[in-house]
Amino acid sequence: MKLFLLLIACVFSSFSSLASSSDVARWQEQAGQVTITRDTWGIPHVYGKTDADAVFGMIYAQAEDDFNRIEVNYLNAMGRLAESEGESEIYRDLRMKLYIDPTDIQKKYSESPVYLQKLMNAWADGLNYYLYTHPNVKPKVLKKFEPWMALTFTEGSIGGDIESINIKSLESFYSKGKSDLTLAQLTQDPNVEPQGSNGIAIAPQNTKNGHALLLINPHTSFYFRAEVHMQSDEGLNAYGAVTWGQFFIYQGFNENAGWMHTSSGADFIDEYLETIEKRKDGYFYKHGDTWKKLREKQITVPYKTKDGQQSKTMTVFYSHHGPIVRELDGKWVSVALMQNPIDALQQSFGRTKTSNYTDYQANMRFNTNSSNNTLFADSAGNIAYFHSNFIPRRDPSFDWKKPVDGSNPATDWQGLHTLEETVSGHNPQSGYLNNTNNWPWMMAGPQHSPKAEDYPAYMENYPENYRGIHAIEVLDGKKDFTIDSLAAAAYDSHLTAFDVLLPVLYKAYDAAPVSDLTAQIALLKAWDHRFNESSTATSLAIFWGQELRRKAAENQTAQTDASNRGLSFDEYVAEYTAQIGVTSLSEAKAKLIADFGSAQTPWGEINRFQRLTGDIVQPFDDAAPSIPVGFTSARWGSLAAYGQRTFNDTKRIYGTRGNSFVAVVEFGDKIKAKAITAGGQSGDPASPHFNDQAALYAAGKLRDVYFYQQDIEKNSERKYHPGK
């Protein structure tokens, strides 16, 4: 026993060396103000007397579920991944460090409102208390969290604005000479899963019970967020999806209002072509009739090696537009994007306490939710659509889809568009609003949506997509929605892409029949274009579609011509199907036979859900247990997105992103909600909640959300204070 106590004392001392006795006393006192109740799905319902107490408890609960993801998110946000992962991450870290300077962020912390400082203090204390009470958890790098660190990761989108900067181009610029580089054309896998989400708001006039409804359906990588319920005596009572490590509900609802973010097609980031001149005292860039000196800064990136930590120091450059990130045809390219972490964190947390449309609209005036559109609903019966919340005002005579001339002062940003100037929707006559990462010109259906010609072109760059077409199909003219029928609409099985693609194939086949494909053409013609686990036509159509997109992407000349004619990639593929459709079908048939032994293999035998480990990058194994999934990639028009592919030597395809969290909410006299999370709440394979939602998830079924205390207590698994 003495030896055991000695060992315990030793492991606690490793963190105690970083924590004073006053730290521990403060943590323990705050933990006593917090109660965590885990329901039968392992979801934490966190109560604290103050908002800060609730933050302390919720981040502690997050750490219990998956500390590794929290740490990795902040290593990425602060540009410190290479300290854990090694030299390969140097330029990813440099990209973040161009914007995230600890000295500057610490200053911003000191300038933050007192209430926000209290929340950040509680956030750091909750994480540090978790490490103190879990000495067996060994952080990769971050052995102590500081309050200012919360300002480095202030919005919950899967791709922060900074991550739009191409790492390879950044590396080419800062690791080689500055005068010889031309950016190579960047190509993307044509079958990569579309990023984004679905949001739908239904007005009372279209619902059975006369209450507003909201669909919350983010399409992210699986396990990127977890569910949390936060409550305090200061008016906080929010439930929803939280990005690991953040202390606010990113997509969710409270008793009176709900919010869902979808990736926006608005142009909120710009590239500037800087004309550079090297002089004895540095580099200068032209702006109007003057030459301004580029600001130079030394950035050091530590990185891990087998022999210990090493570092690489680079000199980086900034114009008044932003940092230099690459070179293009002899010009240096700078990037302008939003940098306002204090307001961003205030907006992110503040929205969780909004209680109606007016409150939410006021919260939007922080203008920092840059990369997202928002679908909103409240208990007063309002529904609303808000477009990207950070849109610089620009001269519309320039083509902002391309880098613009940084030497021309007319290309400088001219402030921000006001909320009233951006695309929006509020209580439309159609009785619904939606977004599927498509253009907003069909948000309320064909008759009641905003018109593109009323806005500058840079207000929206996304085209329509097959999910958007599908959404109108399940929403327009429909009445008597309930949360169950809204959920059914969100999982509707129609694959609208094939309504467009298959007729082109049939026409090409009829013009030049191939006897070896007679059975396949007959199978597709008899198909209703709906996914189903038992459907062999679904398998054939998906494999054909993938081959079709791959071949279309390979023809750069045809693709460029289509783009110059204003066609989206989907439209180009549909057009090009006339030339490559039949050949692609032959290759799809051959692949099905080679991989599965038959060209008529049920979709559920191919398309699987599997979760084997808690790793951030999941392994997959055809020999290990997995579950059939009916829904498909969003690229085919499935609202329920399931981005999947083969891995290593697998033949089956496994999901890695798409429907990561789904919730439907009814805003009546009392909240009624149902939800599902991919896999389960915990990242620990030993936890009963690691994969306990998988079967429901794969079947497209939702479980009840426990929002009220009576329901939480009735379905409680355990109740405790942090550290106890």
mmCIF file of C-alpha atoms in Angstrom, residues 102-370:
data_model
loop_
_atom_site.group_PDB
_atom_site.id
_atom_site.type_symbol
_atom_site.label_atom_id
_atom_site.label_comp_id
_atom_site.label_asym_id
_atom_site.label_seq_id
_atom_site.Cartn_x
_atom_site.Cartn_y
_atom_site.Cartn_z
ATOM 1 C CA PRO A 102 1.073 34.144 -28.923
ATOM 2 C CA THR A 103 2.228 37.605 -27.839
ATOM 3 C CA ASP A 104 -0.533 39.263 -29.843
ATOM 4 C CA ILE A 105 -3.167 36.769 -28.665
ATOM 5 C CA GLN A 106 -2.143 37.245 -25.032
ATOM 6 C CA LYS A 107 -2.592 40.992 -25.515
ATOM 7 C CA LYS A 108 -6.019 40.405 -27.000
ATOM 8 C CA TYR A 109 -6.912 38.251 -24.001
ATOM 9 C CA SER A 110 -6.064 41.168 -21.692
ATOM 10 C CA GLU A 111 -8.208 43.458 -23.870
ATOM 11 C CA SER A 112 -11.206 41.101 -23.827
ATOM 12 C CA PRO A 113 -14.357 41.936 -21.832
ATOM 13 C CA VAL A 114 -14.201 40.759 -18.236
ATOM 14 C CA TYR A 115 -17.007 38.215 -18.706
ATOM 15 C CA LEU A 116 -15.145 36.674 -21.646
ATOM 16 C CA GLN A 117 -11.927 36.481 -19.634
ATOM 17 C CA LYS A 118 -13.839 34.604 -16.937
ATOM 18 C CA LEU A 119 -15.047 32.085 -19.513
ATOM 19 C CA MET A 120 -11.534 31.626 -20.911
ATOM 20 C CA ASN A 121 -10.127 31.258 -17.396
ATOM 21 C CA ALA A 122 -12.716 28.584 -16.623
ATOM 22 C CA TRP A 123 -11.937 26.822 -19.901
ATOM 23 C CA ALA A 124 -8.220 26.593 -19.112
ATOM 24 C CA ASP A 125 -8.922 25.612 -15.495
ATOM 25 C CA GLY A 126 -11.276 22.824 -16.565
ATOM 26 C CA LEU A 127 -8.674 21.309 -18.874
ATOM 27 C CA ASN A 128 -5.864 21.672 -16.354
ATOM 28 C CA TYR A 129 -8.003 20.139 -13.624
ATOM 29 C CA TYR A 130 -8.728 17.207 -15.918
ATOM 30 C CA LEU A 131 -4.996 16.648 -16.431
ATOM 31 C CA TYR A 132 -4.386 17.019 -12.696
ATOM 32 C CA THR A 133 -7.017 14.388 -11.857
ATOM 33 C CA HIS A 134 -6.002 12.044 -14.713
ATOM 34 C CA PRO A 135 -2.255 11.633 -14.349
ATOM 35 C CA ASN A 136 -2.231 8.633 -16.705
ATOM 36 C CA VAL A 137 -3.208 10.916 -19.577
ATOM 37 C CA LYS A 138 0.002 12.024 -21.267
ATOM 38 C CA PRO A 139 -0.414 15.094 -23.487
ATOM 39 C CA LYS A 140 1.563 15.158 -26.717
ATOM 40 C CA VAL A 141 2.710 18.753 -26.151
ATOM 41 C CA LEU A 142 0.233 20.856 -24.163
ATOM 42 C CA LYS A 143 0.899 19.992 -20.550
ATOM 43 C CA LYS A 144 -0.766 23.175 -19.346
ATOM 44 C CA PHE A 145 -3.500 25.243 -20.966
ATOM 45 C CA GLU A 146 -3.498 29.025 -20.727
ATOM 46 C CA PRO A 147 -6.702 31.102 -20.950
ATOM 47 C CA TRP A 148 -5.520 33.084 -24.007
ATOM 48 C CA MET A 149 -5.303 29.881 -26.033
ATOM 49 C CA ALA A 150 -9.099 29.868 -26.369
ATOM 50 C CA LEU A 151 -8.769 32.890 -28.694
ATOM 51 C CA THR A 152 -6.838 30.832 -31.247
ATOM 52 C CA PHE A 153 -9.854 28.667 -32.115
ATOM 53 C CA THR A 154 -12.956 30.837 -32.000
ATOM 54 C CA GLU A 155 -15.322 29.304 -34.530
ATOM 55 C CA GLY A 156 -16.237 25.686 -35.000
ATOM 56 C CA SER A 157 -16.073 25.197 -38.757
ATOM 57 C CA ILE A 158 -14.132 22.176 -39.958
ATOM 58 C CA GLY A 159 -12.059 24.328 -42.305
ATOM 59 C CA GLY A 160 -11.062 27.626 -40.740
ATOM 60 C CA ASP A 161 -10.432 30.565 -43.031
ATOM 61 C CA ILE A 162 -6.664 30.263 -42.607
ATOM 62 C CA GLU A 163 -6.817 26.687 -43.870
ATOM 63 C CA SER A 164 -7.885 27.950 -47.304
ATOM 64 C CA ILE A 165 -4.200 28.791 -47.917
ATOM 65 C CA ASN A 166 -2.535 25.994 -49.888
ATOM 66 C CA ILE A 167 0.291 24.429 -47.846
ATOM 67 C CA LYS A 168 2.295 23.183 -50.838
ATOM 68 C CA SER A 169 2.325 26.652 -52.388
ATOM 69 C CA LEU A 170 3.338 28.167 -49.061
ATOM 70 C CA GLU A 171 6.170 25.666 -48.733
ATOM 71 C CA SER A 172 7.343 26.313 -52.291
ATOM 72 C CA PHE A 173 7.514 30.033 -51.616
ATOM 73 C CA TYR A 174 9.287 29.976 -48.267
ATOM 74 C CA SER A 175 11.607 27.045 -48.913
ATOM 75 C CA LYS A 176 12.938 28.047 -52.348
ATOM 76 C CA GLY A 177 13.874 31.123 -54.404
ATOM 77 C CA LYS A 178 11.251 33.821 -54.782
ATOM 78 C CA SER A 179 11.567 34.607 -58.495
ATOM 79 C CA ASP A 180 11.207 31.355 -60.389
ATOM 80 C CA LEU A 181 7.980 29.911 -59.076
ATOM 81 C CA THR A 182 4.711 29.635 -60.910
ATOM 82 C CA LEU A 183 1.812 28.040 -59.130
ATOM 83 C CA ALA A 184 0.988 24.690 -60.689
ATOM 84 C CA GLN A 185 -2.631 23.976 -61.348
ATOM 85 C CA LEU A 186 -4.116 22.343 -58.287
ATOM 86 C CA THR A 187 -6.336 19.366 -58.964
ATOM 87 C CA GLN A 188 -8.743 17.686 -56.577
ATOM 88 C CA ASP A 189 -10.102 14.177 -56.428
ATOM 89 C CA PRO A 190 -13.419 14.479 -58.331
ATOM 90 C CA ASN A 191 -14.972 11.921 -56.006
ATOM 91 C CA VAL A 192 -13.967 13.580 -52.750
ATOM 92 C CA GLU A 193 -16.973 14.139 -50.516
ATOM 93 C CA PRO A 194 -18.460 17.657 -50.840
ATOM 94 C CA GLN A 195 -17.802 19.703 -47.725
ATOM 95 C CA GLY A 196 -20.622 21.400 -45.937
ATOM 96 C CA SER A 197 -23.979 20.678 -44.355
ATOM 97 C CA ASN A 198 -27.764 20.816 -44.622
ATOM 98 C CA GLY A 199 -29.970 23.229 -42.744
ATOM 99 C CA ILE A 200 -33.769 23.437 -42.973
ATOM 100 C CA ALA A 201 -36.156 25.686 -41.064
ATOM 101 C CA ILE A 202 -39.927 25.111 -41.288
ATOM 102 C CA ALA A 203 -42.398 27.857 -40.355
ATOM 103 C CA PRO A 204 -45.480 27.126 -38.197
ATOM 104 C CA GLN A 205 -47.781 27.443 -41.233
ATOM 105 C CA ASN A 206 -46.209 24.280 -42.681
ATOM 106 C CA THR A 207 -46.169 22.190 -39.492
ATOM 107 C CA LYS A 208 -48.826 19.968 -37.961
ATOM 108 C CA ASN A 209 -48.540 21.450 -34.459
ATOM 109 C CA GLY A 210 -48.112 25.078 -35.508
ATOM 110 C CA HIS A 211 -44.539 25.266 -34.187
ATOM 111 C CA ALA A 212 -41.319 26.131 -36.006
ATOM 112 C CA LEU A 213 -39.013 23.199 -36.792
ATOM 113 C CA LEU A 214 -35.273 23.095 -37.441
ATOM 114 C CA LEU A 215 -33.053 20.455 -39.054
ATOM 115 C CA ILE A 216 -29.451 20.550 -37.835
ATOM 116 C CA ASN A 217 -27.331 18.382 -40.142
ATOM 117 C CA PRO A 218 -23.604 19.196 -40.331
ATOM 118 C CA HIS A 219 -21.533 17.212 -42.825
ATOM 119 C CA THR A 220 -18.083 17.008 -41.256
ATOM 120 C CA SER A 221 -15.514 14.297 -40.738
ATOM 121 C CA PHE A 222 -16.868 11.756 -38.286
ATOM 122 C CA TYR A 223 -16.160 12.345 -34.597
ATOM 123 C CA PHE A 224 -15.204 15.986 -35.258
ATOM 124 C CA ARG A 225 -17.850 17.106 -32.789
ATOM 125 C CA ALA A 226 -19.636 15.638 -29.792
ATOM 126 C CA GLU A 227 -22.928 16.382 -28.054
ATOM 127 C CA VAL A 228 -23.085 18.490 -24.913
ATOM 128 C CA HIS A 229 -25.814 20.136 -22.851
ATOM 129 C CA MET A 230 -24.772 23.261 -20.896
ATOM 130 C CA GLN A 231 -26.848 24.944 -18.167
ATOM 131 C CA SER A 232 -26.265 27.733 -15.667
ATOM 132 C CA ASP A 233 -28.211 30.017 -13.350
ATOM 133 C CA GLU A 234 -27.155 32.921 -15.594
ATOM 134 C CA GLY A 235 -29.536 31.963 -18.407
ATOM 135 C CA LEU A 236 -27.463 29.407 -20.271
ATOM 136 C CA ASN A 237 -29.369 26.287 -21.372
ATOM 137 C CA ALA A 238 -27.998 25.096 -24.721
ATOM 138 C CA TYR A 239 -27.736 21.670 -26.333
ATOM 139 C CA GLY A 240 -25.990 20.561 -29.489
ATOM 140 C CA ALA A 241 -22.757 19.769 -31.277
ATOM 141 C CA VAL A 242 -19.474 21.085 -29.883
ATOM 142 C CA THR A 243 -16.171 21.025 -31.740
ATOM 143 C CA TRP A 244 -13.623 19.295 -29.520
ATOM 144 C CA GLY A 245 -11.929 21.809 -27.262
ATOM 145 C CA GLN A 246 -14.307 24.727 -27.677
ATOM 146 C CA PHE A 247 -16.599 25.969 -24.943
ATOM 147 C CA PHE A 248 -19.664 26.917 -26.969
ATOM 148 C CA ILE A 249 -22.414 24.946 -28.708
ATOM 149 C CA TYR A 250 -21.545 25.395 -32.365
ATOM 150 C CA GLN A 251 -24.733 24.006 -33.915
ATOM 151 C CA GLY A 252 -27.684 23.487 -31.639
ATOM 152 C CA PHE A 253 -30.557 25.007 -29.724
ATOM 153 C CA ASN A 254 -31.761 26.364 -26.410
ATOM 154 C CA GLU A 255 -35.303 26.443 -25.074
ATOM 155 C CA ASN A 256 -36.345 29.257 -27.396
ATOM 156 C CA ALA A 257 -34.057 29.324 -30.428
ATOM 157 C CA GLY A 258 -31.942 27.108 -32.662
ATOM 158 C CA TRP A 259 -29.153 27.672 -35.173
ATOM 159 C CA MET A 260 -27.579 25.581 -37.910
ATOM 160 C CA HIS A 261 -24.508 26.615 -39.920
ATOM 161 C CA THR A 262 -23.761 25.569 -43.496
ATOM 162 C CA SER A 263 -20.595 26.362 -45.436
ATOM 163 C CA SER A 264 -21.061 29.567 -47.405
ATOM 164 C CA GLY A 265 -20.270 30.300 -51.027
ATOM 165 C CA ALA A 266 -19.818 33.989 -50.299
ATOM 166 C CA ASP A 267 -16.417 35.469 -51.137
ATOM 167 C CA PHE A 268 -14.918 36.442 -47.787
ATOM 168 C CA ILE A 269 -11.229 35.806 -48.583
ATOM 169 C CA ASP A 270 -9.248 37.560 -51.318
ATOM 170 C CA GLU A 271 -5.838 37.161 -52.920
ATOM 171 C CA TYR A 272 -3.789 40.148 -54.086
ATOM 172 C CA LEU A 273 -1.046 40.136 -56.714
ATOM 173 C CA GLU A 274 1.722 42.263 -55.246
ATOM 174 C CA THR A 275 4.297 43.919 -57.516
ATOM 175 C CA ILE A 276 7.620 43.455 -55.711
ATOM 176 C CA GLU A 277 10.921 45.311 -55.912
ATOM 177 C CA LYS A 278 13.984 44.211 -53.978
ATOM 178 C CA ARG A 279 16.119 47.000 -52.548
ATOM 179 C CA LYS A 280 19.105 47.177 -50.244
ATOM 180 C CA ASP A 281 16.907 47.734 -47.203
ATOM 181 C CA GLY A 282 14.312 45.090 -47.969
ATOM 182 C CA TYR A 283 11.402 44.209 -50.244
ATOM 183 C CA PHE A 284 8.922 46.846 -51.403
ATOM 184 C CA TYR A 285 5.517 46.530 -53.048
ATOM 185 C CA LYS A 286 3.685 48.983 -55.224
ATOM 186 C CA HIS A 287 0.407 50.536 -54.077
ATOM 187 C CA GLY A 288 -0.905 53.283 -56.287
ATOM 188 C CA ASP A 289 1.854 55.787 -56.997
ATOM 189 C CA THR A 290 3.910 54.776 -53.969
ATOM 190 C CA TRP A 291 6.146 51.921 -52.924
ATOM 191 C CA LYS A 292 5.604 50.501 -49.453
ATOM 192 C CA LYS A 293 8.026 48.323 -47.572
ATOM 193 C CA LEU A 294 6.858 44.789 -46.865
ATOM 194 C CA ARG A 295 6.774 44.068 -43.174
ATOM 195 C CA GLU A 296 9.214 41.285 -42.334
ATOM 196 C CA LYS A 297 8.857 38.925 -39.424
ATOM 197 C CA GLN A 298 10.890 36.006 -38.150
ATOM 198 C CA ILE A 299 8.783 32.945 -37.384
ATOM 199 C CA THR A 300 10.312 29.940 -35.682
ATOM 200 C CA VAL A 301 8.596 26.562 -36.019
ATOM 201 C CA PRO A 302 9.750 23.908 -33.536
ATOM 202 C CA TYR A 303 9.441 20.320 -34.721
ATOM 203 C CA LYS A 304 9.985 16.873 -33.296
ATOM 204 C CA THR A 305 12.797 14.576 -34.454
ATOM 205 C CA LYS A 306 14.060 11.239 -33.225
ATOM 206 C CA ASP A 307 16.843 13.145 -31.496
ATOM 207 C CA GLY A 308 14.557 15.626 -29.764
ATOM 208 C CA GLN A 309 13.072 19.000 -30.628
ATOM 209 C CA GLN A 310 14.602 21.035 -33.460
ATOM 210 C CA SER A 311 13.393 24.270 -35.022
ATOM 211 C CA LYS A 312 13.263 26.073 -38.355
ATOM 212 C CA THR A 313 13.232 29.875 -38.556
ATOM 213 C CA MET A 314 11.845 31.626 -41.624
ATOM 214 C CA THR A 315 11.482 35.247 -42.641
ATOM 215 C CA VAL A 316 7.915 35.926 -43.735
ATOM 216 C CA PHE A 317 6.458 38.984 -45.419
ATOM 217 C CA TYR A 318 3.281 41.020 -45.103
ATOM 218 C CA SER A 319 1.678 43.706 -47.225
ATOM 219 C CA HIS A 320 -1.193 45.768 -45.797
ATOM 220 C CA HIS A 321 -3.516 43.202 -47.388
ATOM 221 C CA GLY A 322 -2.051 40.290 -45.422
ATOM 222 C CA PRO A 323 0.786 37.743 -45.428
ATOM 223 C CA ILE A 324 2.569 36.653 -48.602
ATOM 224 C CA VAL A 325 1.688 32.992 -49.189
ATOM 225 C CA ARG A 326 2.844 32.099 -52.713
ATOM 226 C CA GLU A 327 4.066 33.397 -56.054
ATOM 227 C CA LEU A 328 2.132 33.516 -59.322
ATOM 228 C CA ASP A 329 3.650 34.546 -62.633
ATOM 229 C CA GLY A 330 6.279 36.746 -61.041
ATOM 230 C CA LYS A 331 3.893 38.385 -58.573
ATOM 231 C CA TRP A 332 3.851 37.687 -54.866
ATOM 232 C CA VAL A 333 0.406 36.750 -53.591
ATOM 233 C CA SER A 334 -0.952 38.064 -50.302
ATOM 234 C CA VAL A 335 -4.157 36.923 -48.610
ATOM 235 C CA ALA A 336 -6.765 39.104 -46.897
ATOM 236 C CA LEU A 337 -9.152 37.438 -44.476
ATOM 237 C CA MET A 338 -11.006 38.114 -41.236
ATOM 238 C CA GLN A 339 -8.917 38.488 -38.068
ATOM 239 C CA ASN A 340 -11.044 39.408 -35.063
ATOM 240 C CA PRO A 341 -10.821 36.647 -32.435
ATOM 241 C CA ILE A 342 -12.320 38.614 -29.538
ATOM 242 C CA ASP A 343 -15.561 39.393 -31.343
ATOM 243 C CA ALA A 344 -15.582 35.924 -32.912
ATOM 244 C CA LEU A 345 -15.507 34.247 -29.503
ATOM 245 C CA GLN A 346 -18.116 36.650 -28.145
ATOM 246 C CA GLN A 347 -20.390 35.869 -31.083
ATOM 247 C CA SER A 348 -19.868 32.109 -30.834
ATOM 248 C CA PHE A 349 -20.703 31.938 -27.141
ATOM 249 C CA GLY A 350 -23.301 34.713 -27.228
ATOM 250 C CA ARG A 351 -25.486 33.012 -29.809
ATOM 251 C CA THR A 352 -26.101 30.133 -27.396
ATOM 252 C CA LYS A 353 -27.994 32.528 -25.101
ATOM 253 C CA THR A 354 -30.117 34.259 -27.744
ATOM 254 C CA SER A 355 -33.826 33.731 -27.186
ATOM 255 C CA ASN A 356 -35.515 35.042 -30.341
ATOM 256 C CA TYR A 357 -34.976 36.380 -33.844
ATOM 257 C CA THR A 358 -34.207 39.913 -32.644
ATOM 258 C CA ASP A 359 -31.573 38.611 -30.219
ATOM 259 C CA TYR A 360 -29.976 36.453 -32.863
ATOM 260 C CA GLN A 361 -29.936 39.266 -35.399
ATOM 261 C CA ALA A 362 -28.172 41.475 -32.852
ATOM 262 C CA ASN A 363 -25.603 38.733 -32.239
ATOM 263 C CA MET A 364 -24.927 38.585 -35.985
ATOM 264 C CA ARG A 365 -23.772 42.209 -35.890
ATOM 265 C CA PHE A 366 -20.422 41.033 -34.532
ATOM 266 C CA ASN A 367 -19.804 40.125 -38.211
ATOM 267 C CA THR A 368 -17.347 37.330 -37.499
ATOM 268 C CA ASN A 369 -19.134 34.133 -38.571
ATOM 269 C CA SER A 370 -17.301 34.441 -41.865
#
